[in-house]
Short mmCIF file of C-alpha atoms (C1' of nucleotides) in Angstrom, two decimals:
data_model
loop_
_atom_site.label_atom_id
_atom_site.label_comp_id
_atom_site.label_asym_id
_atom_site.label_seq_id
_atom_site.Cartn_x
_atom_site.Cartn_y
_atom_site.Cartn_z
CA UNK A 1 125.54 109.59 84.33
CA UNK A 2 122.22 108.10 83.58
CA UNK A 3 119.02 109.46 84.83
CA UNK A 4 115.47 108.49 84.23
CA UNK A 5 112.45 110.35 85.33
CA UNK A 6 108.83 109.65 85.73
CA UNK A 7 106.26 111.31 83.53
CA UNK A 8 105.54 114.89 84.28
CA UNK A 9 102.99 116.02 86.74
CA UNK A 10 102.82 119.70 87.27
CA UNK A 11 101.33 121.05 90.38
CA UNK A 12 100.47 124.57 89.51
CA UNK A 13 99.51 125.49 93.00
CA UNK A 14 102.86 124.46 94.33
CA UNK A 15 104.74 126.20 91.59
CA UNK A 16 103.05 129.40 92.53
CA UNK A 17 103.66 128.89 96.16
CA UNK A 18 107.35 128.25 95.78
CA UNK A 19 109.00 130.66 93.54
CA UNK A 20 112.35 128.98 93.65
CA UNK A 21 111.35 125.37 93.48
CA UNK A 22 110.45 123.22 90.61
CA UNK A 23 108.81 119.91 90.19
CA UNK A 24 111.49 117.36 89.79
CA UNK A 25 110.29 116.47 86.38
CA UNK A 26 110.43 119.97 85.13
CA UNK A 27 113.95 119.63 84.01
CA UNK A 28 112.62 118.17 80.85
CA UNK A 29 110.97 121.38 79.91
CA UNK A 30 111.81 122.78 76.59
CA UNK A 31 114.78 124.80 77.68
CA UNK A 32 116.39 121.95 79.44
CA UNK A 33 115.76 119.67 76.56
CA UNK A 34 117.57 122.11 74.42
CA UNK A 35 120.35 122.69 76.87
CA UNK A 36 121.12 119.11 77.79
CA UNK A 37 122.67 116.64 75.50
CA UNK A 38 120.63 113.59 76.34
CA UNK A 39 122.94 111.37 74.44
CA UNK A 40 125.56 112.13 77.02
CA UNK A 41 123.12 112.08 79.86
CA UNK A 42 121.46 108.81 79.18
CA UNK A 43 123.86 106.74 77.26
CA UNK A 44 126.40 106.90 80.00
CA UNK A 45 130.01 107.64 80.47
CA UNK A 46 131.98 104.89 78.95
CA UNK A 47 135.28 105.53 80.62
CA UNK A 48 133.75 105.05 84.02
CA UNK A 49 134.41 108.52 85.25
CA UNK A 50 131.67 110.81 86.26
CA UNK A 51 132.01 114.48 86.02
CA UNK A 52 132.95 115.57 89.51
CA UNK A 53 131.34 118.96 89.45
CA UNK A 54 128.34 118.10 87.45
CA UNK A 55 125.69 117.06 89.86
CA UNK A 56 123.23 115.28 87.70
CA UNK A 57 121.04 114.38 90.56
CA UNK A 58 117.48 114.99 89.63
CA UNK A 59 117.04 117.39 92.48
CA UNK A 60 119.92 119.47 91.35
CA UNK A 61 118.62 119.38 87.88
CA UNK A 62 115.28 120.46 89.15
CA UNK A 63 116.78 123.39 90.95
CA UNK A 64 118.89 124.29 88.01
CA UNK A 65 115.93 124.05 85.78
CA UNK A 66 113.90 126.10 88.17
CA UNK A 67 116.31 128.95 88.17
CA UNK A 68 116.57 129.02 84.46
CA UNK A 69 113.22 128.40 83.06
CA UNK A 70 110.58 128.07 85.63
CA UNK A 71 108.43 130.83 84.32
CA UNK A 72 108.72 129.69 80.76
CA UNK A 73 106.78 126.55 81.25
CA UNK A 74 104.00 126.38 78.78
CA UNK A 75 101.13 124.11 79.41
CA UNK A 76 100.64 123.08 75.84
CA UNK A 77 104.15 121.79 75.76
CA UNK A 78 103.60 119.38 78.55
CA UNK A 79 101.93 116.62 76.67
CA UNK A 80 104.54 116.32 74.01
CA UNK A 81 107.27 116.78 76.52
CA UNK A 82 105.80 114.04 78.55
CA UNK A 83 106.08 111.84 75.55
CA UNK A 84 109.64 112.88 75.11
CA UNK A 85 110.42 112.16 78.71
CA UNK A 86 108.77 108.79 78.50
CA UNK A 87 110.76 107.81 75.51
CA UNK A 88 113.91 108.93 77.21
CA UNK A 89 113.00 106.81 80.19
CA UNK A 90 112.52 103.88 77.93
CA UNK A 91 115.96 104.37 76.53
CA UNK A 92 117.36 104.35 80.03
CA UNK A 93 115.45 101.26 80.97
CA UNK A 94 116.75 99.47 77.98
CA UNK A 95 120.35 100.35 78.55
CA UNK A 96 121.30 97.96 81.26
CA UNK A 97 124.71 96.95 80.11
CA UNK A 98 126.87 96.02 83.04
CA UNK A 99 130.13 97.72 82.54
CA UNK A 100 132.20 97.81 85.71
CA UNK A 101 132.80 101.29 86.88
CA UNK A 102 130.28 102.69 84.55
CA UNK A 103 127.84 105.14 85.94
CA UNK A 104 124.49 103.57 86.29
CA UNK A 105 120.98 104.62 85.60
CA UNK A 106 118.92 106.00 88.40
CA UNK A 107 115.25 105.68 88.13
CA UNK A 108 113.29 107.91 90.38
CA UNK A 109 109.62 108.10 91.08
CA UNK A 110 107.86 111.30 91.61
CA UNK A 111 106.46 111.78 95.11
CA UNK A 112 102.96 110.51 95.33
CA UNK A 113 101.37 113.36 97.15
CA UNK A 114 101.83 116.71 98.71
CA UNK A 115 104.24 116.35 101.56
CA UNK A 116 103.26 117.02 105.08
CA UNK A 117 106.01 118.91 106.76
CA UNK A 118 105.78 118.40 110.44
CA UNK A 119 108.59 120.71 111.29
CA UNK A 120 109.48 122.95 108.39
CA UNK A 121 112.09 124.91 110.24
CA UNK A 122 113.98 121.84 111.25
CA UNK A 123 113.93 120.20 107.89
CA UNK A 124 114.82 123.21 105.87
CA UNK A 125 117.56 124.68 107.98
CA UNK A 126 119.28 121.52 109.05
CA UNK A 127 119.14 119.62 105.83
CA UNK A 128 120.05 122.47 103.59
CA UNK A 129 123.37 122.75 105.30
CA UNK A 130 123.93 119.06 105.64
CA UNK A 131 123.66 117.97 102.08
CA UNK A 132 123.82 119.55 98.70
CA UNK A 133 121.10 117.32 97.37
CA UNK A 134 118.15 118.70 99.20
CA UNK A 135 114.69 118.67 97.98
CA UNK A 136 113.18 122.09 97.82
CA UNK A 137 111.58 122.99 101.13
CA UNK A 138 108.30 121.29 101.56
CA UNK A 139 109.09 118.93 98.75
CA UNK A 140 109.30 115.23 99.23
CA UNK A 141 112.25 113.51 97.71
CA UNK A 142 111.59 111.31 94.77
CA UNK A 143 111.77 107.66 95.58
CA UNK A 144 114.82 105.97 94.31
CA UNK A 145 114.10 102.94 92.25
CA UNK A 146 116.67 100.37 93.15
CA UNK A 147 117.19 98.78 89.82
CA UNK A 148 118.91 95.42 89.65
CA UNK A 149 122.03 97.12 88.44
CA UNK A 150 121.98 99.60 91.28
CA UNK A 151 121.46 96.81 93.71
CA UNK A 152 124.25 94.81 92.16
CA UNK A 153 126.61 97.69 92.66
CA UNK A 154 125.36 98.10 96.17
CA UNK A 155 125.99 94.47 97.02
CA UNK A 156 129.37 94.64 95.40
CA UNK A 157 130.29 97.54 97.62
CA UNK A 158 128.99 95.81 100.71
CA UNK A 159 131.01 92.75 99.92
CA UNK A 160 134.07 94.77 99.23
CA UNK A 161 133.81 96.43 102.59
CA UNK A 162 132.67 93.38 104.45
CA UNK A 163 129.25 93.13 105.93
CA UNK A 164 130.42 94.39 109.26
CA UNK A 165 132.22 97.42 107.97
CA UNK A 166 129.71 98.37 105.37
CA UNK A 167 128.32 101.72 106.33
CA UNK A 168 126.30 104.01 104.12
CA UNK A 169 128.99 106.58 103.57
CA UNK A 170 131.56 104.02 102.48
CA UNK A 171 129.10 102.18 100.33
CA UNK A 172 128.15 105.38 98.64
CA UNK A 173 131.78 106.14 98.10
CA UNK A 174 132.45 102.81 96.48
CA UNK A 175 129.33 102.80 94.41
CA UNK A 176 130.36 106.12 93.05
CA UNK A 177 126.97 107.20 91.95
CA UNK A 178 125.62 110.69 92.07
CA UNK A 179 122.02 109.76 92.09
CA UNK A 180 122.00 108.27 95.55
CA UNK A 181 122.34 109.88 98.92
CA UNK A 182 123.69 108.43 102.08
CA UNK A 183 120.15 108.19 103.30
CA UNK A 184 119.16 106.17 100.28
CA UNK A 185 122.00 103.80 100.99
CA UNK A 186 121.20 103.62 104.66
CA UNK A 187 117.63 102.75 103.97
CA UNK A 188 118.59 100.11 101.48
CA UNK A 189 121.25 98.77 103.77
CA UNK A 190 118.73 98.42 106.51
CA UNK A 191 116.56 96.32 104.32
CA UNK A 192 119.51 94.38 103.02
CA UNK A 193 120.58 93.47 106.51
CA UNK A 194 117.09 92.54 107.45
CA UNK A 195 116.76 90.18 104.52
CA UNK A 196 120.20 88.81 105.09
CA UNK A 197 119.38 88.04 108.66
CA UNK A 198 116.23 86.33 107.61
CA UNK A 199 117.94 84.28 104.97
CA UNK A 200 120.77 83.28 107.24
CA UNK A 201 118.21 82.02 109.67
CA UNK A 202 116.70 79.99 106.90
CA UNK A 203 120.04 78.65 105.86
CA UNK A 204 120.72 77.63 109.42
CA UNK A 205 117.42 75.85 109.44
CA UNK A 206 118.27 74.12 106.20
CA UNK A 207 121.63 73.11 107.57
CA UNK A 208 119.91 71.69 110.59
CA UNK A 209 117.63 69.73 108.33
CA UNK A 210 120.61 68.54 106.41
CA UNK A 211 122.33 67.28 109.51
CA UNK A 212 119.24 65.49 110.67
CA UNK A 213 118.70 64.06 107.27
CA UNK A 214 122.25 62.83 107.06
CA UNK A 215 121.84 61.08 110.37
CA UNK A 216 118.56 59.44 109.58
CA UNK A 217 119.43 58.88 105.98
CA UNK A 218 122.52 56.92 106.95
CA UNK A 219 120.56 54.90 109.42
CA UNK A 220 117.92 54.20 106.82
CA UNK A 221 120.46 53.10 104.28
CA UNK A 222 122.05 50.71 106.74
CA UNK A 223 118.82 49.15 107.88
CA UNK A 224 116.92 49.28 104.64
CA UNK A 225 114.35 51.49 106.25
CA UNK A 226 111.95 53.46 104.15
CA UNK A 227 114.04 55.34 101.64
CA UNK A 228 111.15 57.64 100.79
CA UNK A 229 111.52 59.60 103.91
CA UNK A 230 114.86 61.07 103.24
CA UNK A 231 116.53 61.23 99.87
CA UNK A 232 120.19 61.27 100.56
CA UNK A 233 121.34 63.44 97.76
CA UNK A 234 120.82 66.97 96.79
CA UNK A 235 122.08 68.78 99.81
CA UNK A 236 125.22 70.73 99.64
CA UNK A 237 127.79 69.94 102.27
CA UNK A 238 127.40 72.01 105.35
CA UNK A 239 130.33 74.26 104.79
CA UNK A 240 132.03 75.90 107.74
CA UNK A 241 132.22 79.24 106.00
CA UNK A 242 131.76 81.92 108.62
CA UNK A 243 128.47 83.67 108.33
CA UNK A 244 129.86 87.13 108.37
CA UNK A 245 131.71 86.34 105.20
CA UNK A 246 128.86 84.81 103.36
CA UNK A 247 127.01 86.84 100.81
CA UNK A 248 123.33 87.38 100.87
CA UNK A 249 121.62 85.13 98.40
CA UNK A 250 119.74 87.73 96.53
CA UNK A 251 119.26 88.56 92.95
CA UNK A 252 122.26 90.10 91.40
CA UNK A 253 124.67 89.05 94.03
CA UNK A 254 127.97 88.88 92.23
CA UNK A 255 129.56 86.30 94.43
CA UNK A 256 126.84 83.72 94.29
CA UNK A 257 127.03 81.01 91.72
CA UNK A 258 123.50 81.33 90.62
CA UNK A 259 123.51 77.90 89.09
CA UNK A 260 123.45 76.62 92.63
CA UNK A 261 120.71 78.86 93.85
CA UNK A 262 117.59 77.39 92.37
CA UNK A 263 114.69 78.14 94.57
CA UNK A 264 111.11 77.26 94.09
CA UNK A 265 109.13 80.41 94.65
CA UNK A 266 106.70 80.07 97.44
CA UNK A 267 103.83 81.69 95.63
CA UNK A 268 104.24 79.68 92.46
CA UNK A 269 102.09 76.60 92.27
CA UNK A 270 104.14 73.44 92.59
CA UNK A 271 104.65 71.44 89.48
CA UNK A 272 102.28 68.74 88.32
CA UNK A 273 104.93 66.93 86.43
CA UNK A 274 108.15 65.35 87.42
CA UNK A 275 110.76 66.56 87.24
CA UNK A 276 109.28 69.95 87.89
CA UNK A 277 109.63 72.38 85.05
CA UNK A 278 111.25 75.66 85.81
CA UNK A 279 108.80 78.32 86.86
CA UNK A 280 107.80 80.85 84.28
CA UNK A 281 109.71 84.06 84.27
CA UNK A 282 108.09 86.73 86.38
CA UNK A 283 105.83 89.06 84.51
CA UNK A 284 106.64 92.19 86.40
CA UNK A 285 110.04 93.12 87.61
CA UNK A 286 110.17 91.34 90.93
CA UNK A 287 112.09 92.57 93.90
CA UNK A 288 115.62 91.32 93.88
CA UNK A 289 115.21 90.08 97.40
CA UNK A 290 112.84 87.41 96.19
CA UNK A 291 114.27 84.03 95.36
CA UNK A 292 112.54 83.64 92.00
CA UNK A 293 114.30 86.69 90.80
CA UNK A 294 117.41 84.61 90.48
CA UNK A 295 115.87 81.43 89.19
CA UNK A 296 117.66 80.68 85.96
CA UNK A 297 117.84 76.93 85.57
CA UNK A 298 119.80 75.61 82.66
CA UNK A 299 117.79 73.53 80.24
CA UNK A 300 117.63 69.87 81.04
CA UNK A 301 118.53 70.21 84.67
CA UNK A 302 116.95 67.60 86.86
CA UNK A 303 115.60 68.66 90.18
CA UNK A 304 114.60 66.95 93.31
CA UNK A 305 113.37 68.30 96.57
CA UNK A 306 115.25 68.36 99.79
CA UNK A 307 112.45 66.59 101.47
CA UNK A 308 109.46 64.76 100.32
CA UNK A 309 106.11 64.13 101.88
CA UNK A 310 106.23 60.39 102.48
CA UNK A 311 102.57 60.09 103.33
CA UNK A 312 101.56 61.33 99.92
CA UNK A 313 103.97 59.10 98.13
CA UNK A 314 103.98 55.71 99.78
CA UNK A 315 106.91 53.50 98.95
CA UNK A 316 106.10 51.14 96.12
CA UNK A 317 107.99 48.41 97.81
CA UNK A 318 105.55 48.50 100.67
CA UNK A 319 102.79 47.48 98.32
CA UNK A 320 104.90 44.84 96.68
CA UNK A 321 104.46 46.40 93.32
CA UNK A 322 106.93 47.58 90.74
CA UNK A 323 107.79 51.11 91.46
CA UNK A 324 106.48 52.55 88.25
CA UNK A 325 103.03 51.10 88.79
CA UNK A 326 102.63 51.47 92.48
CA UNK A 327 102.35 55.18 92.70
CA UNK A 328 98.78 56.10 91.95
CA UNK A 329 98.25 58.82 89.49
CA UNK A 330 95.10 60.47 88.29
CA UNK A 331 93.68 60.33 84.81
CA UNK A 332 95.45 62.60 82.46
CA UNK A 333 92.67 65.17 82.59
CA UNK A 334 92.87 65.61 86.32
CA UNK A 335 94.41 68.87 87.33
CA UNK A 336 94.61 69.29 91.06
CA UNK A 337 93.68 72.64 92.42
CA UNK A 338 96.35 74.90 93.73
CA UNK A 339 94.92 74.49 97.19
CA UNK A 340 95.07 70.74 97.08
CA UNK A 341 98.60 70.83 95.80
CA UNK A 342 99.61 73.28 98.44
CA UNK A 343 98.12 71.01 101.04
CA UNK A 344 99.87 68.02 99.58
CA UNK A 345 103.23 69.57 99.14
CA UNK A 346 103.17 71.66 102.25
CA UNK A 347 106.26 73.56 102.88
CA UNK A 348 108.25 71.50 100.47
CA UNK A 349 107.90 74.24 97.94
CA UNK A 350 109.57 76.60 100.29
CA UNK A 351 112.69 74.52 100.37
CA UNK A 352 115.48 74.86 97.92
CA UNK A 353 115.48 72.64 94.92
CA UNK A 354 118.86 71.56 93.92
CA UNK A 355 120.16 70.46 90.58
CA UNK A 356 120.95 66.84 90.10
CA UNK A 357 124.46 66.62 88.72
CA UNK A 358 124.54 65.04 85.35
CA UNK A 359 125.71 61.48 85.32
CA UNK A 360 124.84 61.00 88.95
CA UNK A 361 122.41 58.24 89.60
CA UNK A 362 119.47 59.45 91.59
CA UNK A 363 118.85 57.60 94.80
CA UNK A 364 115.72 55.86 95.84
CA UNK A 365 112.82 58.21 95.39
CA UNK A 366 114.50 60.25 92.77
CA UNK A 367 115.33 57.24 90.72
CA UNK A 368 111.76 56.14 90.94
CA UNK A 369 110.40 59.50 90.04
CA UNK A 370 112.73 59.92 87.15
CA UNK A 371 111.74 56.51 85.95
CA UNK A 372 108.12 57.44 86.34
CA UNK A 373 108.73 60.49 84.29
CA UNK A 374 110.49 58.44 81.68
CA UNK A 375 107.50 56.16 81.48
CA UNK A 376 105.18 59.04 80.98
CA UNK A 377 103.71 59.28 84.45
CA UNK A 378 103.70 62.96 84.71
CA UNK A 379 101.11 63.91 87.25
CA UNK A 380 100.89 63.54 90.94
CA UNK A 381 97.61 62.65 92.55
CA UNK A 382 95.47 65.35 94.06
CA UNK A 383 95.46 65.50 97.80
"C1'" DT B 1 128.55 118.15 113.94
"C1'" DT B 2 128.30 114.16 111.44
"C1'" DT B 3 127.12 109.55 110.90
"C1'" DC B 4 124.82 105.42 111.99
"C1'" DG B 5 120.99 102.46 112.49
"C1'" DA B 6 116.53 101.24 114.40
"C1'" DA B 7 111.98 102.66 114.37
"C1'" DT B 8 108.42 104.70 112.13
"C1'" DA B 9 105.93 106.98 108.32
"C1'" DT B 10 104.41 107.24 103.62
"C1'" DG C 1 106.49 95.78 100.48
"C1'" DA C 2 109.74 99.38 99.23
"C1'" DT C 3 111.56 103.51 100.31
"C1'" DA C 4 111.83 107.85 102.94
"C1'" DT C 5 112.07 110.15 107.22
"C1'" DT C 6 112.77 110.67 112.04
"C1'" DC C 7 115.30 110.42 116.09
"C1'" DG C 8 118.38 108.96 119.67
"C1'" DA C 9 123.01 107.49 120.28
"C1'" DA C 10 127.88 107.21 119.27
#
DNA sequence: TTTCGAATAT
DNA sequence: GATATTCGAA
């Protein structure tokens, strides 16, 4: 069982008010540090089995700690203990090996503020009997940090059950983690479904685009109409896979071939060069729901957009010029503003970018653009 | 009584 | 925006 905690914050007032409760972080007080083998706690259980009777949930630990050593807390210890706790957290953060069946780290955040209990009687009496992992009365539960690994396990469980039969209790069962409650799962599941719904809608929209593009693209090819409007490659076939069976395209989804899931993040400025370079890795740990969280393009992959703004890139043939010279491009020192690029590209950046299979000759616009790139034309004109 | 899930709060 | 909590329904 792995458990990480946030740095200590001791609320003296609350400690006095609640004789039996402890701050969640107090389990790192000196006695607990002595009593707990953190090598076992934080390195994990390699055989994949958690100790059935050892509730390592932070709340349990807090209660346990509270009963043992609450009054022994010494203020001068806190600073160094904080340091100890921080370093322990770092160890947990670093240990993200993905061993199937292995218990996973649970990062929790300390509640931000004093809780406001609207109905103390209700919360204390009902919840204390309902679940063993209660926060002390009047204490807000620590937020669960859904780490990528946690989320991966969650998605795995959902897939295993099927999206329709995935309910919090079963998911929790399959995930086999002690640091989550059914409520945690339910909350996450709610968000998961919400995002899934949203993404399915987007996929449907993309499929619609694909169908339209196939229609018009075919017509264009037959009649030699402007090939700039609709590149005919790059879309996956519209597969008849039933939606209820399709996984959510989110970070960490085990069933998604991530090599096929390149997305251009909406908030990242579109590329100046062609082909577009992969976006820089996110600085902070982004939410796994976000597309760029899964953007891991292999080196050398060529990209082209699903659609292209024809008005910004007039067909060279229309001007009777060789393709490589007909597309205007700014002097090399021109760097269009983000706003102008956004205006020029429009929602193109919100569409999936797909890898161009090696050895496949790019059609029309892509061939031109690749050729442009080969000839050193690397910038697009400002809007 | 328990669980679920949508709505709402933090 | 992410997560917790509430609350009505099954």
